[in-house]
PDB file of C-alpha atoms in Angstrom:
ATOM      1  CA  UNK A   1     -24.749 -26.168   4.559  1.00  0.00           C
ATOM      2  CA  UNK A   2     -26.975 -26.427   1.491  1.00  0.00           C
ATOM      3  CA  UNK A   3     -30.509 -27.798   1.842  1.00  0.00           C
ATOM      4  CA  UNK A   4     -31.612 -28.292  -1.721  1.00  0.00           C
ATOM      5  CA  UNK A   5     -34.893 -30.065  -2.273  1.00  0.00           C
ATOM      6  CA  UNK A   6     -35.111 -32.889  -4.843  1.00  0.00           C
ATOM      7  CA  UNK A   7     -36.950 -30.476  -7.156  1.00  0.00           C
ATOM      8  CA  UNK A   8     -34.009 -28.055  -7.000  1.00  0.00           C
ATOM      9  CA  UNK A   9     -31.535 -30.626  -8.012  1.00  0.00           C
ATOM     10  CA  UNK A  10     -31.126 -30.309 -11.721  1.00  0.00           C
ATOM     11  CA  UNK A  11     -28.813 -32.348 -13.990  1.00  0.00           C
ATOM     12  CA  UNK A  12     -25.663 -30.421 -14.494  1.00  0.00           C
ATOM     13  CA  UNK A  13     -25.560 -28.688 -11.081  1.00  0.00           C
ATOM     14  CA  UNK A  14     -22.011 -28.617  -9.715  1.00  0.00           C
ATOM     15  CA  UNK A  15     -20.599 -28.095  -6.205  1.00  0.00           C
ATOM     16  CA  UNK A  16     -17.056 -28.128  -4.926  1.00  0.00           C
ATOM     17  CA  UNK A  17     -14.880 -27.410  -1.921  1.00  0.00           C
ATOM     18  CA  UNK A  18     -11.248 -27.726  -0.855  1.00  0.00           C
ATOM     19  CA  UNK A  19      -9.747 -29.448   2.190  1.00  0.00           C
ATOM     20  CA  UNK A  20      -6.263 -30.139   3.413  1.00  0.00           C
ATOM     21  CA  UNK A  21      -5.220 -33.626   4.543  1.00  0.00           C
ATOM     22  CA  UNK A  22      -3.314 -33.128   7.800  1.00  0.00           C
ATOM     23  CA  UNK A  23      -1.207 -35.538   9.878  1.00  0.00           C
ATOM     24  CA  UNK A  24      -3.915 -35.091  12.611  1.00  0.00           C
ATOM     25  CA  UNK A  25      -6.564 -36.318  10.129  1.00  0.00           C
ATOM     26  CA  UNK A  26      -4.309 -39.367   9.366  1.00  0.00           C
ATOM     27  CA  UNK A  27      -3.975 -40.109  13.059  1.00  0.00           C
ATOM     28  CA  UNK A  28      -7.704 -39.744  13.659  1.00  0.00           C
ATOM     29  CA  UNK A  29      -8.579 -41.969  10.787  1.00  0.00           C
ATOM     30  CA  UNK A  30      -6.097 -44.611  11.969  1.00  0.00           C
ATOM     31  CA  UNK A  31      -7.599 -44.497  15.484  1.00  0.00           C
ATOM     32  CA  UNK A  32     -11.242 -44.763  14.164  1.00  0.00           C
ATOM     33  CA  UNK A  33     -10.666 -47.595  11.730  1.00  0.00           C
ATOM     34  CA  UNK A  34      -7.858 -49.496  13.387  1.00  0.00           C
ATOM     35  CA  UNK A  35      -6.023 -49.574  10.042  1.00  0.00           C
ATOM     36  CA  UNK A  36      -2.385 -49.544  11.180  1.00  0.00           C
ATOM     37  CA  UNK A  37      -0.975 -50.422   7.776  1.00  0.00           C
ATOM     38  CA  UNK A  38       2.670 -49.072   7.555  1.00  0.00           C
ATOM     39  CA  UNK A  39       2.088 -47.546   4.033  1.00  0.00           C
ATOM     40  CA  UNK A  40       0.095 -44.859   5.933  1.00  0.00           C
ATOM     41  CA  UNK A  41       2.342 -44.546   8.993  1.00  0.00           C
ATOM     42  CA  UNK A  42       5.921 -45.229   8.101  1.00  0.00           C
ATOM     43  CA  UNK A  43       7.795 -42.996   5.617  1.00  0.00           C
ATOM     44  CA  UNK A  44      10.617 -45.529   5.174  1.00  0.00           C
ATOM     45  CA  UNK A  45       8.202 -48.406   4.389  1.00  0.00           C
ATOM     46  CA  UNK A  46       6.368 -46.169   1.853  1.00  0.00           C
ATOM     47  CA  UNK A  47       9.597 -45.021   0.167  1.00  0.00           C
ATOM     48  CA  UNK A  48      10.646 -48.684  -0.177  1.00  0.00           C
ATOM     49  CA  UNK A  49       7.372 -49.208  -2.052  1.00  0.00           C
ATOM     50  CA  UNK A  50       8.168 -46.396  -4.416  1.00  0.00           C
ATOM     51  CA  UNK A  51       6.234 -43.492  -2.827  1.00  0.00           C
ATOM     52  CA  UNK A  52       7.445 -40.069  -1.729  1.00  0.00           C
ATOM     53  CA  UNK A  53       6.544 -40.896   1.773  1.00  0.00           C
ATOM     54  CA  UNK A  54       3.631 -42.179   3.729  1.00  0.00           C
ATOM     55  CA  UNK A  55       0.459 -42.120   1.721  1.00  0.00           C
ATOM     56  CA  UNK A  56      -2.913 -40.995   2.918  1.00  0.00           C
ATOM     57  CA  UNK A  57      -5.519 -43.645   3.402  1.00  0.00           C
ATOM     58  CA  UNK A  58      -7.610 -44.015   0.205  1.00  0.00           C
ATOM     59  CA  UNK A  59     -10.724 -44.398   2.252  1.00  0.00           C
ATOM     60  CA  UNK A  60      -9.863 -41.130   4.029  1.00  0.00           C
ATOM     61  CA  UNK A  61      -9.771 -39.356   0.692  1.00  0.00           C
ATOM     62  CA  UNK A  62     -13.064 -41.157  -0.270  1.00  0.00           C
ATOM     63  CA  UNK A  63     -14.598 -39.919   3.048  1.00  0.00           C
ATOM     64  CA  UNK A  64     -14.704 -36.365   1.597  1.00  0.00           C
ATOM     65  CA  UNK A  65     -17.484 -37.664  -0.673  1.00  0.00           C
ATOM     66  CA  UNK A  66     -19.545 -37.916   2.561  1.00  0.00           C
ATOM     67  CA  UNK A  67     -19.067 -34.173   2.920  1.00  0.00           C
ATOM     68  CA  UNK A  68     -19.685 -33.470  -0.816  1.00  0.00           C
ATOM     69  CA  UNK A  69     -23.129 -35.126  -0.410  1.00  0.00           C
ATOM     70  CA  UNK A  70     -23.957 -34.193   3.112  1.00  0.00           C
ATOM     71  CA  UNK A  71     -23.004 -30.560   3.007  1.00  0.00           C
ATOM     72  CA  UNK A  72     -23.131 -29.537  -0.619  1.00  0.00           C
ATOM     73  CA  UNK A  73     -24.962 -31.818  -3.026  1.00  0.00           C
ATOM     74  CA  UNK A  74     -27.800 -31.833  -1.872  1.00  0.00           C
ATOM     75  CA  UNK A  75     -26.649 -30.938   1.684  1.00  0.00           C
ATOM     76  CA  UNK A  76     -28.997 -31.440   4.611  1.00  0.00           C
ATOM     77  CA  UNK A  77     -31.465 -33.761   2.773  1.00  0.00           C
ATOM     78  CA  UNK A  78     -28.669 -36.206   1.783  1.00  0.00           C
ATOM     79  CA  UNK A  79     -28.930 -39.958   2.142  1.00  0.00           C
ATOM     80  CA  UNK A  80     -26.136 -41.712   0.412  1.00  0.00           C
ATOM     81  CA  UNK A  81     -27.158 -45.096  -0.987  1.00  0.00           C
ATOM     82  CA  UNK A  82     -24.026 -46.197  -2.779  1.00  0.00           C
ATOM     83  CA  UNK A  83     -20.527 -45.043  -3.612  1.00  0.00           C
ATOM     84  CA  UNK A  84     -18.010 -46.234  -6.247  1.00  0.00           C
ATOM     85  CA  UNK A  85     -14.515 -44.942  -6.040  1.00  0.00           C
ATOM     86  CA  UNK A  86     -11.309 -45.429  -7.875  1.00  0.00           C
ATOM     87  CA  UNK A  87      -7.993 -44.323  -6.485  1.00  0.00           C
ATOM     88  CA  UNK A  88      -5.872 -42.876  -9.333  1.00  0.00           C
ATOM     89  CA  UNK A  89      -2.867 -41.327  -7.718  1.00  0.00           C
ATOM     90  CA  UNK A  90      -1.346 -41.286  -4.258  1.00  0.00           C
ATOM     91  CA  UNK A  91      -2.434 -38.515  -1.832  1.00  0.00           C
ATOM     92  CA  UNK A  92       0.135 -37.383   0.820  1.00  0.00           C
ATOM     93  CA  UNK A  93      -0.452 -35.652   4.107  1.00  0.00           C
ATOM     94  CA  UNK A  94      -0.181 -31.908   3.519  1.00  0.00           C
ATOM     95  CA  UNK A  95      -1.847 -32.153   0.135  1.00  0.00           C
ATOM     96  CA  UNK A  96      -4.802 -29.775  -0.480  1.00  0.00           C
ATOM     97  CA  UNK A  97      -7.622 -31.470  -2.320  1.00  0.00           C
ATOM     98  CA  UNK A  98     -10.363 -30.016  -4.460  1.00  0.00           C
ATOM     99  CA  UNK A  99     -13.437 -32.156  -4.243  1.00  0.00           C
ATOM    100  CA  UNK A 100     -16.138 -31.694  -6.822  1.00  0.00           C
ATOM    101  CA  UNK A 101     -19.315 -33.299  -7.971  1.00  0.00           C
ATOM    102  CA  UNK A 102     -21.866 -32.862 -10.774  1.00  0.00           C
ATOM    103  CA  UNK A 103     -25.416 -34.300 -11.017  1.00  0.00           C
ATOM    104  CA  UNK A 104     -25.542 -36.507 -14.135  1.00  0.00           C
ATOM    105  CA  UNK A 105     -28.935 -38.113 -13.795  1.00  0.00           C
ATOM    106  CA  UNK A 106     -32.127 -38.090 -11.685  1.00  0.00           C
ATOM    107  CA  UNK A 107     -34.705 -40.694 -10.748  1.00  0.00           C
ATOM    108  CA  UNK A 108     -38.087 -39.077  -9.881  1.00  0.00           C
ATOM    109  CA  UNK A 109     -39.687 -42.251  -8.641  1.00  0.00           C
ATOM    110  CA  UNK A 110     -37.181 -42.622  -5.806  1.00  0.00           C
ATOM    111  CA  UNK A 111     -35.943 -39.056  -5.473  1.00  0.00           C
ATOM    112  CA  UNK A 112     -32.520 -40.153  -6.417  1.00  0.00           C
ATOM    113  CA  UNK A 113     -29.659 -38.073  -7.813  1.00  0.00           C
ATOM    114  CA  UNK A 114     -26.524 -39.565  -9.452  1.00  0.00           C
ATOM    115  CA  UNK A 115     -23.417 -37.628  -8.870  1.00  0.00           C
ATOM    116  CA  UNK A 116     -20.099 -37.966 -10.727  1.00  0.00           C
ATOM    117  CA  UNK A 117     -17.318 -36.871  -8.409  1.00  0.00           C
ATOM    118  CA  UNK A 118     -13.602 -36.242  -8.697  1.00  0.00           C
ATOM    119  CA  UNK A 119     -10.863 -35.168  -6.360  1.00  0.00           C
ATOM    120  CA  UNK A 120      -7.723 -33.288  -7.523  1.00  0.00           C
ATOM    121  CA  UNK A 121      -4.576 -32.320  -5.635  1.00  0.00           C
ATOM    122  CA  UNK A 122      -2.925 -28.926  -5.583  1.00  0.00           C
ATOM    123  CA  UNK A 123      -1.070 -29.785  -8.784  1.00  0.00           C
ATOM    124  CA  UNK A 124      -4.389 -30.373 -10.577  1.00  0.00           C
ATOM    125  CA  UNK A 125      -3.800 -34.146 -10.790  1.00  0.00           C
ATOM    126  CA  UNK A 126      -6.973 -36.261 -10.505  1.00  0.00           C
ATOM    127  CA  UNK A 127      -6.380 -38.530  -7.486  1.00  0.00           C
ATOM    128  CA  UNK A 128      -9.923 -39.954  -7.175  1.00  0.00           C
ATOM    129  CA  UNK A 129     -12.779 -40.586  -9.406  1.00  0.00           C
ATOM    130  CA  UNK A 130     -16.173 -41.520  -7.935  1.00  0.00           C
ATOM    131  CA  UNK A 131     -19.952 -42.032  -8.469  1.00  0.00           C
ATOM    132  CA  UNK A 132     -22.632 -41.593  -5.817  1.00  0.00           C
ATOM    133  CA  UNK A 133     -26.277 -42.495  -5.728  1.00  0.00           C
ATOM    134  CA  UNK A 134     -28.005 -40.237  -3.226  1.00  0.00           C
ATOM    135  CA  UNK A 135     -31.580 -40.104  -2.108  1.00  0.00           C
ATOM    136  CA  UNK A 136     -32.897 -36.593  -1.364  1.00  0.00           C
ATOM    137  CA  UNK A 137     -34.989 -37.153   1.781  1.00  0.00           C
TER     138      UNK A 137
ATOM    139  CA  UNK B   1      -1.309 -57.613  11.117  1.00  0.00           C
ATOM    140  CA  UNK B   2      -1.241 -60.133   8.327  1.00  0.00           C
ATOM    141  CA  UNK B   3       1.456 -59.873   5.633  1.00  0.00           C
ATOM    142  CA  UNK B   4       0.270 -62.296   2.964  1.00  0.00           C
ATOM    143  CA  UNK B   5       2.187 -62.339  -0.287  1.00  0.00           C
ATOM    144  CA  UNK B   6       0.227 -62.389  -3.583  1.00  0.00           C
ATOM    145  CA  UNK B   7       0.947 -66.067  -3.976  1.00  0.00           C
ATOM    146  CA  UNK B   8      -0.592 -66.855  -0.571  1.00  0.00           C
ATOM    147  CA  UNK B   9      -3.819 -65.182  -1.544  1.00  0.00           C
ATOM    148  CA  UNK B  10      -6.044 -67.919  -2.848  1.00  0.00           C
ATOM    149  CA  UNK B  11      -9.608 -67.594  -4.054  1.00  0.00           C
ATOM    150  CA  UNK B  12     -11.959 -68.417  -1.219  1.00  0.00           C
ATOM    151  CA  UNK B  13      -9.752 -67.103   1.591  1.00  0.00           C
ATOM    152  CA  UNK B  14     -11.839 -65.236   4.145  1.00  0.00           C
ATOM    153  CA  UNK B  15     -10.966 -62.774   6.927  1.00  0.00           C
ATOM    154  CA  UNK B  16     -13.175 -60.951   9.422  1.00  0.00           C
ATOM    155  CA  UNK B  17     -13.008 -58.804  12.473  1.00  0.00           C
ATOM    156  CA  UNK B  18     -15.514 -56.868  14.738  1.00  0.00           C
ATOM    157  CA  UNK B  19     -15.567 -53.211  15.634  1.00  0.00           C
ATOM    158  CA  UNK B  20     -17.808 -51.039  17.673  1.00  0.00           C
ATOM    159  CA  UNK B  21     -18.980 -47.650  16.304  1.00  0.00           C
ATOM    160  CA  UNK B  22     -18.664 -45.174  19.171  1.00  0.00           C
ATOM    161  CA  UNK B  23     -19.798 -41.603  19.646  1.00  0.00           C
ATOM    162  CA  UNK B  24     -16.143 -40.597  19.711  1.00  0.00           C
ATOM    163  CA  UNK B  25     -15.705 -42.247  16.259  1.00  0.00           C
ATOM    164  CA  UNK B  26     -18.602 -40.176  14.977  1.00  0.00           C
ATOM    165  CA  UNK B  27     -17.137 -36.931  16.337  1.00  0.00           C
ATOM    166  CA  UNK B  28     -13.629 -37.838  14.888  1.00  0.00           C
ATOM    167  CA  UNK B  29     -15.105 -38.581  11.507  1.00  0.00           C
ATOM    168  CA  UNK B  30     -17.091 -35.303  11.526  1.00  0.00           C
ATOM    169  CA  UNK B  31     -13.984 -33.330  12.445  1.00  0.00           C
ATOM    170  CA  UNK B  32     -11.853 -34.984   9.739  1.00  0.00           C
ATOM    171  CA  UNK B  33     -14.346 -34.700   6.886  1.00  0.00           C
ATOM    172  CA  UNK B  34     -16.245 -31.559   7.865  1.00  0.00           C
ATOM    173  CA  UNK B  35     -19.478 -33.373   7.242  1.00  0.00           C
ATOM    174  CA  UNK B  36     -21.788 -31.657   9.695  1.00  0.00           C
ATOM    175  CA  UNK B  37     -25.017 -33.151   8.256  1.00  0.00           C
ATOM    176  CA  UNK B  38     -27.670 -33.294  10.995  1.00  0.00           C
ATOM    177  CA  UNK B  39     -28.735 -36.819  10.191  1.00  0.00           C
ATOM    178  CA  UNK B  40     -25.450 -37.886  11.900  1.00  0.00           C
ATOM    179  CA  UNK B  41     -25.507 -35.294  14.718  1.00  0.00           C
ATOM    180  CA  UNK B  42     -29.110 -34.543  15.764  1.00  0.00           C
ATOM    181  CA  UNK B  43     -31.293 -37.322  17.184  1.00  0.00           C
ATOM    182  CA  UNK B  44     -34.439 -35.203  16.682  1.00  0.00           C
ATOM    183  CA  UNK B  45     -33.694 -34.484  12.989  1.00  0.00           C
ATOM    184  CA  UNK B  46     -32.967 -38.203  12.364  1.00  0.00           C
ATOM    185  CA  UNK B  47     -36.134 -39.309  14.197  1.00  0.00           C
ATOM    186  CA  UNK B  48     -38.196 -36.862  11.997  1.00  0.00           C
ATOM    187  CA  UNK B  49     -36.712 -38.689   8.966  1.00  0.00           C
ATOM    188  CA  UNK B  50     -37.829 -41.984  10.276  1.00  0.00           C
ATOM    189  CA  UNK B  51     -34.720 -43.309  12.042  1.00  0.00           C
ATOM    190  CA  UNK B  52     -34.202 -44.537  15.631  1.00  0.00           C
ATOM    191  CA  UNK B  53     -31.842 -41.623  16.304  1.00  0.00           C
ATOM    192  CA  UNK B  54     -28.723 -40.190  14.640  1.00  0.00           C
ATOM    193  CA  UNK B  55     -27.315 -42.494  11.987  1.00  0.00           C
ATOM    194  CA  UNK B  56     -23.598 -43.340  11.555  1.00  0.00           C
ATOM    195  CA  UNK B  57     -21.917 -41.892   8.460  1.00  0.00           C
ATOM    196  CA  UNK B  58     -22.103 -44.431   5.640  1.00  0.00           C
ATOM    197  CA  UNK B  59     -18.565 -43.557   4.706  1.00  0.00           C
ATOM    198  CA  UNK B  60     -17.432 -44.206   8.287  1.00  0.00           C
ATOM    199  CA  UNK B  61     -18.821 -47.707   8.033  1.00  0.00           C
ATOM    200  CA  UNK B  62     -17.193 -48.002   4.589  1.00  0.00           C
ATOM    201  CA  UNK B  63     -13.936 -46.927   6.104  1.00  0.00           C
ATOM    202  CA  UNK B  64     -13.674 -50.238   7.865  1.00  0.00           C
ATOM    203  CA  UNK B  65     -13.019 -51.725   4.439  1.00  0.00           C
ATOM    204  CA  UNK B  66      -9.714 -49.905   4.626  1.00  0.00           C
ATOM    205  CA  UNK B  67      -8.895 -52.010   7.726  1.00  0.00           C
ATOM    206  CA  UNK B  68     -10.167 -55.187   6.111  1.00  0.00           C
ATOM    207  CA  UNK B  69      -7.609 -54.729   3.310  1.00  0.00           C
ATOM    208  CA  UNK B  70      -4.792 -53.019   5.168  1.00  0.00           C
ATOM    209  CA  UNK B  71      -4.689 -55.258   8.243  1.00  0.00           C
ATOM    210  CA  UNK B  72      -6.329 -58.602   7.171  1.00  0.00           C
ATOM    211  CA  UNK B  73      -6.690 -59.217   3.417  1.00  0.00           C
ATOM    212  CA  UNK B  74      -3.781 -59.174   2.466  1.00  0.00           C
ATOM    213  CA  UNK B  75      -2.590 -56.977   5.372  1.00  0.00           C
ATOM    214  CA  UNK B  76       0.760 -55.258   5.134  1.00  0.00           C
ATOM    215  CA  UNK B  77       1.099 -55.493   1.262  1.00  0.00           C
ATOM    216  CA  UNK B  78      -2.293 -53.977   0.539  1.00  0.00           C
ATOM    217  CA  UNK B  79      -2.794 -51.185  -1.941  1.00  0.00           C
ATOM    218  CA  UNK B  80      -6.475 -50.548  -2.594  1.00  0.00           C
ATOM    219  CA  UNK B  81      -7.199 -49.561  -6.093  1.00  0.00           C
ATOM    220  CA  UNK B  82     -11.057 -49.298  -6.038  1.00  0.00           C
ATOM    221  CA  UNK B  83     -14.027 -49.784  -3.756  1.00  0.00           C
ATOM    222  CA  UNK B  84     -17.713 -50.171  -4.456  1.00  0.00           C
ATOM    223  CA  UNK B  85     -20.063 -49.951  -1.604  1.00  0.00           C
ATOM    224  CA  UNK B  86     -23.780 -50.051  -1.025  1.00  0.00           C
ATOM    225  CA  UNK B  87     -25.467 -48.978   2.224  1.00  0.00           C
ATOM    226  CA  UNK B  88     -28.332 -51.419   2.951  1.00  0.00           C
ATOM    227  CA  UNK B  89     -29.493 -50.506   6.484  1.00  0.00           C
ATOM    228  CA  UNK B  90     -28.733 -47.742   8.966  1.00  0.00           C
ATOM    229  CA  UNK B  91     -25.934 -48.147  11.374  1.00  0.00           C
ATOM    230  CA  UNK B  92     -26.290 -46.410  14.785  1.00  0.00           C
ATOM    231  CA  UNK B  93     -23.569 -45.311  17.230  1.00  0.00           C
ATOM    232  CA  UNK B  94     -23.121 -48.175  19.747  1.00  0.00           C
ATOM    233  CA  UNK B  95     -23.643 -50.879  17.095  1.00  0.00           C
ATOM    234  CA  UNK B  96     -21.078 -53.596  16.955  1.00  0.00           C
ATOM    235  CA  UNK B  97     -20.195 -54.455  13.342  1.00  0.00           C
ATOM    236  CA  UNK B  98     -18.811 -57.661  11.876  1.00  0.00           C
ATOM    237  CA  UNK B  99     -16.680 -56.850   8.853  1.00  0.00           C
ATOM    238  CA  UNK B 100     -15.772 -59.731   6.549  1.00  0.00           C
ATOM    239  CA  UNK B 101     -14.274 -60.261   3.128  1.00  0.00           C
ATOM    240  CA  UNK B 102     -13.604 -63.140   0.799  1.00  0.00           C
ATOM    241  CA  UNK B 103     -11.320 -63.346  -2.239  1.00  0.00           C
ATOM    242  CA  UNK B 104     -13.386 -64.007  -5.281  1.00  0.00           C
ATOM    243  CA  UNK B 105     -10.902 -63.647  -8.122  1.00  0.00           C
ATOM    244  CA  UNK B 106      -7.234 -62.978  -8.806  1.00  0.00           C
ATOM    245  CA  UNK B 107      -5.298 -61.318 -11.612  1.00  0.00           C
ATOM    246  CA  UNK B 108      -1.793 -62.696 -11.847  1.00  0.00           C
ATOM    247  CA  UNK B 109      -0.592 -60.047 -14.400  1.00  0.00           C
ATOM    248  CA  UNK B 110      -1.131 -57.130 -12.014  1.00  0.00           C
ATOM    249  CA  UNK B 111      -1.005 -59.011  -8.680  1.00  0.00           C
ATOM    250  CA  UNK B 112      -4.606 -58.024  -7.987  1.00  0.00           C
ATOM    251  CA  UNK B 113      -7.097 -59.663  -5.696  1.00  0.00           C
ATOM    252  CA  UNK B 114     -10.837 -58.997  -5.881  1.00  0.00           C
ATOM    253  CA  UNK B 115     -12.627 -59.080  -2.544  1.00  0.00           C
ATOM    254  CA  UNK B 116     -16.361 -59.345  -1.825  1.00  0.00           C
ATOM    255  CA  UNK B 117     -17.013 -57.699   1.467  1.00  0.00           C
ATOM    256  CA  UNK B 118     -19.978 -57.412   3.796  1.00  0.00           C
ATOM    257  CA  UNK B 119     -20.649 -55.755   7.156  1.00  0.00           C
ATOM    258  CA  UNK B 120     -23.353 -56.951   9.532  1.00  0.00           C
ATOM    259  CA  UNK B 121     -24.625 -55.480  12.765  1.00  0.00           C
ATOM    260  CA  UNK B 122     -25.063 -57.201  16.176  1.00  0.00           C
ATOM    261  CA  UNK B 123     -28.439 -58.436  15.002  1.00  0.00           C
ATOM    262  CA  UNK B 124     -26.955 -60.152  11.995  1.00  0.00           C
ATOM    263  CA  UNK B 125     -28.477 -57.711   9.565  1.00  0.00           C
ATOM    264  CA  UNK B 126     -26.350 -56.899   6.494  1.00  0.00           C
ATOM    265  CA  UNK B 127     -25.767 -53.134   6.582  1.00  0.00           C
ATOM    266  CA  UNK B 128     -23.161 -52.825   3.796  1.00  0.00           C
ATOM    267  CA  UNK B 129     -22.168 -54.743   0.827  1.00  0.00           C
ATOM    268  CA  UNK B 130     -18.911 -54.003  -0.970  1.00  0.00           C
ATOM    269  CA  UNK B 131     -16.324 -54.934  -3.567  1.00  0.00           C
ATOM    270  CA  UNK B 132     -12.653 -54.127  -3.413  1.00  0.00           C
ATOM    271  CA  UNK B 133      -9.900 -54.349  -6.020  1.00  0.00           C
ATOM    272  CA  UNK B 134      -6.553 -54.590  -4.140  1.00  0.00           C
ATOM    273  CA  UNK B 135      -3.064 -54.733  -5.436  1.00  0.00           C
ATOM    274  CA  UNK B 136      -0.704 -56.895  -3.366  1.00  0.00           C
ATOM    275  CA  UNK B 137       2.576 -54.897  -3.428  1.00  0.00           C
TER     276      UNK B 137
END
């Protein structure tokens, strides 16, 4: 786990990691949130809606932004203040995602960093675009 | 689970539910995301940072917006396109959260609804403010 101080966080710094979305992750997310929507549980339902099969929860994919901030950028001193996220393409269980972020701006008064994030699948397709405001505590 | 059609989704419609954040939820979220940040795992670390004890993951709280859309508003026909969320106050394991949303706008061309969401704790304090753009499929 990184433990960058605010001073060490310069604009342009990038961090990334990869993670696979498993069926077990889907089940755990469903259990935690109570989101039993069939798009994420029923292959037949998802195919009827035009997908290859059941689709990963968008907010599960977005949850990797928690890891991006809390483990990598800045790591230990992370306190996420806000997140904006846009879901661009479906993610399927089994997909391997590359999660990356780059510092675009800083606010010295409040020790804030602004991070532009993106998540791509194993085909290189951008599946999520995000922005985070993080206080370095 | 609700299964509202786009036509049934009128501006002003509200839905809400309550959920308790448990230690098991924290553990599951940590396992799924790989976010081992000590703010969410170590009471002593969190107290040193000025909190009552370990703090729930912000993106775990935000994940209840998945349920708000996928089960309630509109329910079965939900396809979340984007989410904006701001974390206003810390959430602690054991807190009971009231998650609510209201349709503020519609887009007939793309069958979109825009939902203003908020999450309050058992003391009535607003802990999260959010906005969702959801396609009704």
